[in-house]
XYZ file of C-alpha atoms in Angstrom:
694
model
C -7.999 -15.791 14.522
C -6.008 -12.791 15.890
C -5.806 -9.661 13.687
C -2.977 -9.920 11.399
C -1.928 -6.280 12.286
C -1.583 -7.169 15.924
C 0.769 -10.087 15.483
C 2.710 -9.268 12.330
C 6.312 -9.096 13.091
C 5.736 -9.270 16.900
C 8.569 -11.790 17.235
C 10.947 -9.776 15.172
C 13.451 -7.074 16.418
C 12.577 -5.123 13.058
C 12.838 -1.507 12.360
C 9.658 -0.594 14.456
C 11.121 -2.332 17.544
C 14.519 -0.621 16.944
C 12.945 2.712 16.642
C 11.068 2.150 20.010
C 13.938 0.857 21.990
C 17.140 2.339 20.709
C 18.655 5.968 21.349
C 18.015 7.984 18.351
C 21.718 8.232 17.664
C 22.182 4.492 18.002
C 19.222 3.750 15.766
C 20.587 6.345 13.036
C 24.063 4.427 13.043
C 22.476 1.131 12.959
C 20.030 2.193 10.000
C 23.039 3.304 8.035
C 24.772 -0.010 8.536
C 21.661 -2.041 7.435
C 20.564 0.562 4.453
C 23.872 1.628 3.274
C 26.441 -0.931 4.487
C 28.324 1.116 6.765
C 30.524 -0.589 9.525
C 29.148 -0.855 12.998
C 31.400 -0.124 15.860
C 31.522 -2.092 19.187
C 29.844 0.855 21.269
C 26.825 0.785 19.125
C 26.715 -3.068 19.130
C 26.569 -3.069 22.864
C 23.609 -0.661 23.015
C 21.897 -2.735 20.393
C 22.713 -5.973 22.163
C 21.286 -4.710 25.490
C 18.073 -3.492 23.818
C 17.606 -6.685 21.838
C 18.132 -8.661 25.085
C 15.494 -6.612 26.939
C 13.069 -7.032 24.232
C 13.633 -10.706 23.849
C 13.352 -11.458 27.493
C 9.965 -9.675 27.714
C 8.719 -12.078 25.076
C 9.814 -15.138 27.000
C 13.288 -15.725 25.704
C 15.756 -17.428 27.930
C 18.545 -18.153 25.337
C 20.167 -16.651 22.294
C 21.657 -18.333 19.142
C 23.634 -17.378 16.231
C 21.509 -18.872 13.580
C 23.455 -19.755 10.438
C 23.349 -21.903 7.265
C 25.960 -24.405 6.814
C 26.944 -26.293 3.765
C 24.192 -28.940 4.549
C 21.702 -26.479 3.119
C 19.495 -26.352 6.360
C 20.026 -24.191 9.343
C 21.975 -24.614 12.522
C 21.754 -23.121 15.873
C 23.619 -23.519 19.431
C 21.690 -22.069 22.400
C 23.278 -20.060 25.019
C 21.339 -18.612 27.979
C 21.386 -15.063 28.974
C 22.415 -15.916 32.586
C 25.618 -14.591 34.285
C 26.057 -16.190 37.909
C 26.959 -13.712 40.497
C 29.057 -14.374 43.443
C 25.974 -13.955 45.979
C 24.258 -16.974 44.074
C 21.890 -15.015 42.009
C 22.160 -14.433 38.200
C 21.959 -11.444 35.995
C 20.551 -11.644 32.449
C 23.346 -10.202 30.390
C 24.053 -10.166 26.410
C 27.149 -8.027 25.089
C 27.823 -6.450 21.854
C 30.617 -8.956 21.257
C 28.222 -11.828 21.789
C 25.910 -10.330 19.370
C 28.367 -9.724 16.617
C 30.623 -12.691 16.995
C 30.152 -16.457 18.007
C 32.309 -19.427 17.783
C 30.466 -22.626 17.108
C 32.409 -26.053 16.508
C 33.045 -26.074 12.662
C 34.707 -29.476 12.747
C 31.153 -31.529 12.318
C 29.930 -29.575 9.522
C 30.675 -30.418 5.692
C 33.655 -28.343 4.382
C 34.885 -30.232 1.358
C 38.330 -30.326 2.898
C 38.462 -26.621 3.991
C 38.862 -27.912 7.494
C 40.456 -30.996 8.937
C 38.342 -32.984 11.460
C 40.779 -31.808 14.501
C 40.316 -28.102 13.134
C 37.371 -27.225 15.262
C 37.229 -23.388 15.381
C 34.800 -21.440 13.229
C 33.213 -18.039 13.386
C 29.733 -16.720 13.122
C 29.094 -12.994 12.371
C 26.035 -11.044 12.717
C 24.219 -10.040 9.639
C 22.293 -7.052 10.576
C 20.471 -6.622 7.304
C 18.229 -9.714 8.345
C 16.449 -8.973 11.491
C 16.858 -11.028 14.660
C 13.766 -13.001 15.841
C 12.271 -15.329 18.372
C 11.702 -18.882 17.806
C 10.912 -21.432 20.512
C 11.784 -18.893 23.236
C 15.306 -18.482 21.512
C 16.417 -15.119 20.317
C 17.869 -16.062 16.784
C 20.470 -13.762 15.260
C 20.951 -14.410 11.583
C 24.782 -14.764 10.904
C 27.307 -15.707 8.305
C 29.655 -18.711 9.169
C 33.228 -18.696 8.258
C 36.355 -20.800 9.015
C 39.527 -19.809 11.144
C 41.159 -18.789 7.806
C 38.103 -16.568 7.034
C 36.805 -18.884 4.094
C 32.976 -19.129 3.810
C 31.640 -22.414 5.383
C 27.991 -21.294 4.617
C 25.549 -20.170 2.008
C 24.998 -16.829 3.512
C 28.320 -15.411 3.201
C 28.702 -15.675 -0.561
C 25.211 -14.519 -0.917
C 25.921 -11.402 0.857
C 29.030 -10.696 -1.206
C 27.143 -11.425 -4.472
C 24.453 -8.812 -3.499
C 27.151 -6.282 -2.804
C 28.796 -6.861 -6.188
C 25.646 -6.696 -8.194
C 24.724 -3.616 -6.263
C 28.202 -1.990 -7.115
C 27.814 -2.765 -10.777
C 24.223 -1.703 -11.217
C 25.163 1.626 -9.807
C 27.651 2.023 -12.338
C 25.204 1.323 -14.967
C 22.518 3.649 -13.427
C 25.125 6.252 -13.138
C 25.148 6.336 -17.042
C 21.411 7.173 -17.028
C 22.126 10.013 -14.633
C 20.900 8.263 -11.568
C 22.681 7.797 -7.970
C 20.456 5.543 -5.907
C 21.202 5.131 -2.220
C 20.261 1.437 -2.228
C 20.360 -1.286 -5.038
C 19.132 -4.753 -3.947
C 18.212 -8.000 -5.534
C 14.676 -9.243 -4.202
C 13.382 -12.810 -4.299
C 10.097 -14.493 -3.772
C 10.218 -18.073 -3.036
C 7.320 -20.350 -3.962
C 7.234 -23.348 -1.832
C 5.891 -26.554 -2.929
C 5.166 -29.383 -0.414
C 2.995 -32.545 0.270
C 0.937 -33.097 3.262
C 0.254 -36.912 4.130
C -1.030 -38.581 7.253
C 1.386 -39.300 10.043
C 0.191 -42.951 10.492
C 0.917 -43.501 6.748
C 4.358 -41.968 6.898
C 5.236 -44.050 10.063
C 4.676 -47.440 7.963
C 6.968 -46.157 5.200
C 10.698 -46.688 6.027
C 11.471 -45.008 2.680
C 9.795 -41.858 3.340
C 11.240 -41.743 6.931
C 14.804 -42.351 5.855
C 14.991 -40.799 2.331
C 11.865 -38.384 1.978
C 10.585 -40.262 -0.986
C 8.845 -43.360 -1.921
C 11.234 -45.943 -3.146
C 8.394 -48.262 -4.041
C 4.704 -47.795 -5.308
C 2.823 -48.639 -8.340
C 0.956 -46.076 -10.042
C -2.470 -45.206 -8.277
C -5.699 -45.864 -9.914
C -6.188 -42.125 -10.079
C -3.372 -39.765 -10.267
C -3.582 -36.124 -11.325
C -5.278 -36.623 -14.758
C -8.636 -35.291 -13.853
C -6.891 -31.987 -12.788
C -9.184 -31.442 -9.931
C -6.899 -30.870 -7.206
C -5.159 -27.835 -8.474
C -6.672 -24.624 -7.051
C -9.486 -26.854 -5.645
C -11.332 -26.443 -2.242
C -8.660 -27.051 0.612
C -9.625 -29.936 2.941
C -10.302 -28.831 6.403
C -7.547 -30.698 8.026
C -5.122 -28.979 5.617
C -6.940 -25.620 6.164
C -6.452 -25.688 9.835
C -2.675 -26.410 9.304
C -2.330 -23.554 6.652
C -3.963 -21.235 9.102
C -1.705 -22.047 11.910
C 1.291 -21.738 9.451
C 0.320 -18.173 8.435
C -0.051 -17.067 12.078
C 3.307 -18.237 13.041
C 4.868 -16.913 9.843
C 3.265 -13.379 10.216
C 4.473 -13.342 14.076
C 8.105 -13.647 12.503
C 7.379 -11.167 9.888
C 7.478 -13.466 6.982
C 4.942 -12.174 4.532
C 2.961 -15.216 3.489
C 0.643 -14.116 0.930
C -0.785 -17.043 -1.252
C -1.734 -20.676 -0.337
C -3.387 -23.225 -2.475
C -3.710 -26.683 -3.787
C -1.170 -27.705 -6.264
C -1.491 -30.036 -9.018
C -0.747 -33.429 -7.668
C -2.964 -34.958 -4.957
C -2.036 -34.002 -1.409
C 0.307 -31.273 -2.912
C 0.241 -27.551 -1.843
C 2.116 -24.247 -2.237
C 2.864 -21.251 -0.292
C 4.217 -17.939 -1.799
C 5.277 -14.724 0.179
C 5.646 -11.215 -0.925
C 9.149 -10.272 -2.330
C 11.929 -9.261 0.021
C 15.729 -8.453 -0.305
C 17.429 -11.863 -1.171
C 19.100 -12.633 2.082
C 15.892 -11.809 4.007
C 13.828 -13.896 1.669
C 15.885 -16.915 1.915
C 16.336 -16.713 5.682
C 12.222 -16.521 5.681
C 12.210 -19.500 3.319
C 14.437 -21.600 5.635
C 12.166 -20.730 8.530
C 8.953 -21.410 6.547
C 10.153 -25.037 5.801
C 11.185 -25.755 9.272
C 7.641 -24.369 10.593
C 5.934 -26.686 7.884
C 7.657 -29.599 9.049
C 7.027 -28.797 12.933
C 3.439 -27.720 12.675
C 2.003 -30.626 10.498
C 2.259 -32.799 13.351
C -0.168 -30.559 15.206
C -2.738 -31.758 12.631
C -1.754 -35.388 12.381
C 0.062 -34.677 9.160
C 3.771 -35.062 7.873
C 5.217 -32.307 5.500
C 7.315 -33.920 2.626
C 9.496 -31.448 0.962
C 11.621 -33.993 -1.121
C 11.534 -32.907 -4.896
C 9.947 -36.308 -5.958
C 8.164 -38.025 -3.029
C 5.859 -39.878 -5.403
C 6.609 -41.191 -8.839
C 4.310 -40.346 -11.649
C 2.879 -37.160 -10.153
C 4.071 -33.544 -9.965
C 7.269 -32.962 -8.005
C 8.130 -30.242 -5.449
C 9.782 -27.154 -6.803
C 10.824 -23.954 -5.299
C 10.247 -21.133 -7.930
C 12.817 -18.341 -7.402
C 11.212 -15.139 -8.538
C 14.289 -12.725 -8.941
C 14.409 -9.051 -9.587
C 16.438 -5.953 -8.850
C 15.471 -2.740 -7.341
C 17.032 0.783 -6.847
C 15.501 2.680 -3.991
C 12.530 0.290 -4.303
C 12.028 0.989 -8.005
C 12.024 -2.291 -9.979
C 14.662 -2.072 -12.620
C 13.050 -5.016 -14.570
C 9.721 -3.204 -14.954
C 9.272 -2.585 -18.787
C 6.654 0.061 -18.262
C 3.959 0.603 -20.848
C 6.316 1.181 -23.747
C 9.289 -1.323 -23.226
C 10.971 -0.542 -26.672
C 11.511 2.943 -25.434
C 12.613 2.371 -21.899
C 16.275 2.228 -22.587
C 17.123 1.644 -18.895
C 14.928 -1.524 -18.683
C 16.463 -2.815 -21.888
C 19.797 -2.428 -20.357
C 19.055 -4.582 -17.542
C 16.985 -7.075 -19.604
C 20.178 -7.351 -22.067
C 22.383 -7.964 -19.140
C 20.259 -10.999 -17.739
C 19.927 -12.283 -21.176
C 23.501 -12.494 -21.888
C 24.496 -13.778 -18.278
C 22.037 -16.695 -18.498
C 23.439 -17.652 -22.000
C 27.142 -17.178 -21.080
C 26.676 -19.086 -17.628
C 23.873 -21.465 -18.204
C 26.260 -24.312 -16.949
C 26.765 -22.939 -13.549
C 23.061 -21.851 -13.421
C 22.131 -25.341 -14.104
C 24.534 -26.579 -11.455
C 22.905 -24.657 -8.557
C 19.791 -26.904 -8.922
C 21.709 -30.137 -9.232
C 20.661 -32.713 -6.463
C 19.776 -36.303 -6.396
C 16.251 -35.452 -5.723
C 15.749 -32.953 -8.262
C 17.214 -35.367 -11.097
C 13.892 -37.232 -10.527
C 11.856 -34.079 -11.021
C 13.201 -32.038 -13.918
C 11.936 -32.628 -17.338
C 8.197 -33.726 -16.365
C 5.053 -33.015 -14.528
C 5.364 -29.072 -14.811
C 9.015 -29.162 -13.909
C 11.180 -27.548 -16.699
C 13.838 -29.732 -18.346
C 17.737 -29.782 -17.559
C 18.141 -27.219 -20.556
C 18.413 -23.859 -19.583
C 16.562 -21.146 -21.639
C 14.852 -17.828 -21.312
C 11.049 -17.186 -21.922
C 10.233 -13.577 -22.542
C 6.701 -13.715 -23.815
C 5.495 -12.485 -27.321
C 5.700 -8.714 -26.787
C 9.277 -8.573 -25.288
C 10.511 -11.110 -27.763
C 9.194 -8.945 -30.512
C 10.934 -5.910 -29.037
C 14.243 -8.117 -28.935
C 13.834 -8.897 -32.479
C 13.369 -5.484 -33.472
C 16.523 -4.312 -31.737
C 18.414 -7.097 -33.398
C 17.228 -6.383 -36.876
C 17.280 -2.725 -36.437
C 13.561 -2.497 -37.103
C 10.959 0.032 -35.828
C 8.711 -1.566 -33.136
C 5.024 -0.521 -33.541
C 3.427 -0.357 -30.009
C -0.380 -1.320 -30.269
C -1.000 0.175 -26.807
C -2.495 -1.683 -23.893
C -4.910 -4.579 -25.058
C -8.190 -4.479 -23.289
C -9.717 -7.980 -22.245
C -13.558 -7.913 -23.056
C -15.036 -10.914 -21.981
C -18.415 -10.303 -23.896
C -20.622 -10.123 -20.806
C -21.838 -6.579 -19.755
C -21.608 -7.364 -16.089
C -18.032 -8.543 -16.062
C -15.309 -6.112 -15.762
C -12.845 -5.364 -18.834
C -9.039 -5.169 -17.765
C -5.618 -4.824 -19.283
C -3.915 -7.754 -20.685
C -0.498 -8.410 -19.444
C 2.501 -8.074 -21.914
C 3.638 -11.574 -21.213
C 1.943 -15.029 -20.904
C 3.179 -17.688 -18.436
C 5.173 -20.574 -19.571
C 5.167 -23.352 -17.066
C 7.737 -25.258 -18.930
C 10.370 -22.803 -19.099
C 13.466 -22.859 -16.755
C 14.002 -19.079 -16.757
C 10.782 -16.939 -17.557
C 10.088 -13.353 -17.673
C 6.579 -12.922 -15.818
C 6.037 -9.040 -16.019
C 8.618 -7.422 -13.774
C 10.684 -10.234 -12.618
C 12.441 -13.569 -13.892
C 11.032 -16.954 -12.418
C 13.665 -19.385 -12.190
C 11.659 -22.568 -11.973
C 14.358 -25.248 -11.757
C 15.242 -25.214 -8.121
C 13.850 -28.348 -6.178
C 11.833 -27.779 -3.004
C 14.525 -28.928 -0.576
C 17.209 -26.646 -1.603
C 18.555 -23.418 0.132
C 17.985 -20.822 -2.692
C 21.291 -19.037 -1.757
C 23.096 -21.143 -4.282
C 20.854 -20.070 -7.270
C 20.797 -16.407 -6.042
C 24.665 -16.348 -5.464
C 24.972 -17.368 -9.340
C 22.164 -14.947 -10.655
C 23.673 -12.062 -8.724
C 27.289 -12.698 -9.703
C 26.666 -13.421 -13.394
C 24.520 -10.509 -13.863
C 26.955 -8.295 -11.937
C 29.387 -9.401 -14.589
C 27.320 -8.631 -17.594
C 26.303 -5.138 -16.174
C 29.882 -4.468 -15.653
C 30.547 -5.329 -19.275
C 27.959 -2.731 -20.221
C 29.569 -0.173 -17.945
C 33.060 -0.954 -19.128
C 31.788 -0.497 -22.706
C 29.704 2.680 -22.246
C 31.447 4.785 -19.429
C 33.189 7.790 -21.300
C 30.640 7.521 -24.234
C 29.959 10.717 -26.130
C 26.774 9.609 -27.556
C 25.482 7.357 -24.890
C 21.981 6.579 -26.250
C 23.360 5.675 -29.761
C 26.107 3.605 -28.284
C 24.051 1.892 -25.732
C 21.569 0.633 -28.412
C 24.496 -0.387 -30.606
C 25.691 -2.312 -27.766
C 22.453 -3.964 -26.960
C 21.834 -4.943 -30.491
C 25.111 -6.815 -30.758
C 24.872 -8.430 -27.283
C 21.233 -9.539 -28.028
C 22.284 -10.936 -31.478
C 25.220 -12.953 -29.792
C 23.020 -14.440 -27.088
C 19.763 -14.871 -28.863
C 20.129 -18.506 -28.838
C 19.032 -18.742 -25.160
C 15.615 -17.411 -26.013
C 12.868 -19.796 -26.333
C 9.134 -19.125 -26.039
C 7.915 -22.578 -27.028
C 7.024 -25.824 -25.441
C 10.045 -27.162 -23.334
C 8.729 -30.469 -23.206
C 8.447 -30.893 -26.989
C 10.529 -33.815 -28.245
C 11.901 -31.292 -30.912
C 13.461 -28.960 -28.307
C 16.348 -31.043 -26.991
C 17.294 -31.395 -30.915
C 16.944 -27.697 -31.422
C 18.798 -26.700 -28.227
C 21.638 -28.931 -29.168
C 21.849 -27.218 -32.831
C 21.930 -23.797 -30.835
C 24.745 -25.051 -28.679
C 22.840 -25.101 -25.476
C 23.949 -27.421 -22.694
C 21.805 -30.529 -21.798
C 23.263 -31.553 -18.367
C 20.789 -34.489 -17.428
C 22.161 -35.466 -13.975
C 23.916 -34.078 -11.091
C 27.399 -35.317 -11.442
C 27.718 -33.835 -15.015
C 26.174 -30.485 -13.952
C 28.418 -30.276 -10.966
C 31.422 -30.122 -13.291
C 30.318 -26.704 -14.336
C 31.363 -25.370 -11.023
C 34.739 -26.026 -11.461
C 35.212 -24.903 -14.963
C 37.886 -22.005 -15.522
C 35.260 -19.774 -16.744
C 32.989 -20.329 -13.697
C 36.066 -19.850 -11.355
C 37.141 -16.817 -13.148
C 33.756 -14.953 -12.569
C 33.542 -15.811 -8.774
C 37.155 -14.775 -8.269
C 36.835 -11.645 -10.339
C 34.076 -10.375 -7.962
C 35.281 -11.783 -4.730
C 32.174 -14.028 -4.389
C 33.859 -17.377 -3.934
C 37.666 -18.068 -4.387
C 39.043 -21.214 -5.906
C 39.387 -23.045 -2.470
C 35.774 -22.284 -1.482
C 34.547 -23.514 -4.924
C 36.445 -26.621 -4.948
C 35.142 -27.393 -1.227
C 31.537 -26.820 -2.406
C 31.966 -28.967 -5.331
C 33.409 -31.823 -3.150
C 30.480 -31.338 -0.599
C 27.862 -31.566 -3.456
C 29.410 -34.586 -4.780
C 29.727 -36.311 -1.551
C 26.050 -35.355 -0.583
C 24.848 -36.762 -3.813
C 26.629 -40.167 -3.476
C 25.517 -40.358 0.222
C 21.843 -39.730 -0.610
C 21.795 -42.419 -3.253
C 23.624 -44.769 -1.015
C 21.159 -44.258 1.650
C 18.284 -44.918 -0.736
C 19.976 -48.003 -1.929
C 20.453 -49.619 1.430
C 16.778 -48.697 2.299
C 15.465 -50.210 -1.125
C 17.333 -53.407 -0.300
C 16.328 -53.616 3.395
C 12.577 -53.041 2.565
C 12.553 -55.451 -0.134
C 14.194 -58.201 2.073
C 12.518 -57.562 5.315
C 9.147 -56.152 4.133
C 8.015 -57.359 0.796
C 9.552 -60.734 0.268
C 7.932 -61.987 3.795
C 4.477 -60.506 2.509
C 4.694 -62.019 -0.781
C 5.746 -65.300 0.539
C 2.845 -65.441 3.119
C 0.312 -64.539 0.395
C 1.932 -67.180 -1.893
C 1.416 -69.703 0.946
C -2.188 -68.750 1.189
C -2.816 -69.203 -2.570
C -0.818 -72.532 -2.378
C -3.094 -73.749 0.479
C -6.200 -72.565 -1.307
C -5.020 -74.842 -4.294
C -4.386 -77.751 -2.253
C -7.619 -77.365 -0.278
C -9.459 -77.316 -3.434
C -7.914 -80.352 -4.871
C -8.393 -82.223 -1.601
C -12.064 -81.808 -1.865
C -12.236 -82.737 -5.572
C -9.546 -83.103 -8.389
C -12.008 -81.939 -10.996
C -12.407 -78.393 -9.235
C -10.487 -75.890 -11.713
C -7.667 -74.094 -10.044
C -5.852 -72.715 -13.074
C -6.443 -69.208 -12.064
C -4.867 -69.755 -8.640
C -1.997 -71.688 -10.266
C -1.305 -68.962 -12.686
C -1.207 -66.481 -9.767
C 0.974 -68.650 -7.846
C 3.341 -68.860 -10.754
C 3.501 -64.993 -10.954
C 4.004 -64.817 -7.348
C 6.917 -67.284 -7.425
C 8.400 -65.583 -10.489
C 7.953 -62.307 -8.817
C 9.922 -63.444 -5.656
C 12.664 -64.965 -7.733
C 13.002 -61.578 -9.603
C 13.001 -59.661 -6.283
C 15.697 -62.006 -4.895
C 17.915 -61.399 -7.921
C 17.224 -57.676 -7.779
C 18.407 -57.541 -4.019
C 21.583 -59.387 -4.818
C 22.227 -57.028 -7.828
C 21.479 -53.968 -5.804
C 23.570 -54.827 -2.873
C 26.635 -55.757 -5.473
C 26.229 -52.218 -6.950
C 26.362 -50.647 -3.580
C 29.537 -52.344 -2.685
C 31.169 -51.600 -5.904
C 30.286 -47.860 -5.660
C 31.574 -47.640 -1.804
C 34.770 -48.965 -3.131
C 35.495 -46.220 -5.665
C 37.853 -43.710 -4.210
C 37.555 -40.809 -6.783
C 34.402 -38.694 -5.871
C 33.265 -37.905 -9.379
C 33.669 -41.702 -10.464
C 31.890 -42.694 -7.391
C 29.004 -40.372 -8.060
C 28.882 -41.589 -11.605
C 28.660 -45.296 -10.365
C 25.893 -44.321 -7.980
C 23.963 -42.581 -10.950
C 24.523 -45.389 -13.580
C 24.728 -48.558 -11.680
C 23.075 -48.167 -8.158
C 20.104 -46.145 -9.328
C 19.418 -48.739 -12.239
C 19.631 -51.669 -9.777
C 17.192 -49.684 -7.429
C 14.674 -48.962 -10.300
C 15.001 -52.677 -11.534
C 14.148 -53.946 -7.995
C 11.322 -51.577 -7.537
C 9.767 -52.604 -10.830
C 9.633 -56.163 -9.454
C 8.262 -55.272 -6.251
C 5.637 -52.975 -7.779
C 4.520 -55.698 -10.060
C 3.528 -57.692 -7.066
C 1.850 -54.901 -5.234
C -0.890 -55.177 -7.927
C -1.560 -58.775 -7.495
C -1.019 -59.388 -3.743
C -3.945 -59.323 -1.635
C -4.435 -55.661 0.013
C -4.428 -57.079 3.513
C -1.273 -58.688 2.911
C 0.755 -55.746 1.477
C 2.908 -54.253 4.229
C 3.106 -50.692 3.447
C 0.424 -48.019 2.488
C 0.200 -47.762 -1.249
C -0.191 -44.674 -3.267
C -3.990 -45.174 -3.480
C -4.204 -44.870 0.234
C -1.432 -42.178 0.902
C -2.503 -39.705 -1.966
C -6.166 -39.777 -1.309
C -7.444 -39.195 2.267
C -10.400 -37.052 3.754
């Protein structure tokens, strides 16, 4: 293995590469753009473009691309070569500042929710200099924003960058009240990515996995995750080789892959990076997901990133660890005495108020067809948004609300009772794996996002709503004559008004939904109802107030999300019907014929031979075939009914209520047959086979 320090960032045009290759004046100007948000003029862009091109060519690049994130949620790229043909038949390798700053991909074939008509093809990509360019597959990739001809955002990155700007602005106002004037305030993200690895040959035999990313059929395996032996267990050699290659490729791209381990479900794993600025972290996560899918094939594996590829075991999440820093100082670090840390309490209060006031749009950000299967079980939080603070911080909050003194007991030392084992300081919070939004020492872990999603949506909302509540704090206290007294009074009232969102208990408990309803918390169980929160006047107002999204952009995203939900379930329904008819019915029929022939053969030898067991089995097989035939007919009817609905919300509800129900009924009928049909006759690999391999 190559030494990490030799390869780390070697394929990134990062600060180190820029210092080496740019003139000092150019480097200084570009640094001001990156660190302080100052505009970049064309002359500087030309110098940067030339240096970037020379660097890329030296590393084998022949093309460049504006790498962007359309509303599909994944990334897109159009490759252009560096060549400029000359009259004498030769070619020069060139790349201008204009080509660096602006591109013009065809916008007509990307989802826009009505923002662009199909004949309106023009769109623009614009360089995001705060996210370094990198080389992938011999192509210089330039992270960019993607907007329409009318300047509306057609992507995930543009509103993310807007939200980062507004929370920085409002955080500076708050920090100014504490006598601080930081040069840079930035939100940071660490994205824990969960995924499954299965054998390629098993994947190739499962049409449902190929076309939908999840198994639409499959009875429970004889052994699942109940023995709790896979979590943090020894990593099998094939998987370990994949992880080693993945780390190497990520490190070359400057992606700080830090932690890797087996997750709870069989064949499930997780990768976690070190925190970075939100837009950089999300770019890195999208590259990570792509590399996982690409590199798995080198090891005879397939990487599954669907939120629930297998029923009955853990699904895949993507935990969004969010914090905010000023000049690299974490503003959510409580310090050793959080009760006396007024600045920390101001930012903590802002987050609590934001999550309570805007729980609906926060839930909306994780609403997808796949995540609907995941939320609420197997270590995924439920659909009810709440905040976990931990015992110490909750005690602090209660003391503020009740105007009580808080008696700090000091750091608690963990003594394990064995002289040879070290003592250590106990953290001020536990971990709550069932909480949707949990404070974990110096950050909030938003555990609701599914593994397939682009985390921009979640961070756009978190940044915007916290910017709003920071603005509320600044509006109330700017000009105060007694800041500390007034700040404490403001926090006391705010925490009192929003304490309902704090819940330190078991979010899986049967009592919690009842208690949450009493508190007035939302329980949005499905994507169609959660998406309605996006277009609520309250949501539109906060996005428009801070210039993160306008009403047109909100409506377009709402339409895209609804349409995507319906399309996903429609594809799943078609695949379910096709597999049942073309794979399972013939297999069950064949096995039924074998059983019937066995009965007839025995009776031909002697009518006294007892064939009651075979006859009972044949009756079950025949009844199963009848149920499957009826299930196929019902599913296809529900698909036709859903396709005929014109209103997008109504259609999504039909897919949720009728198509999914028909799919589940058909699945039950097929899965009942799986456990009685001879193994050699079953046409697809089962959970027992897929989830347990050497």
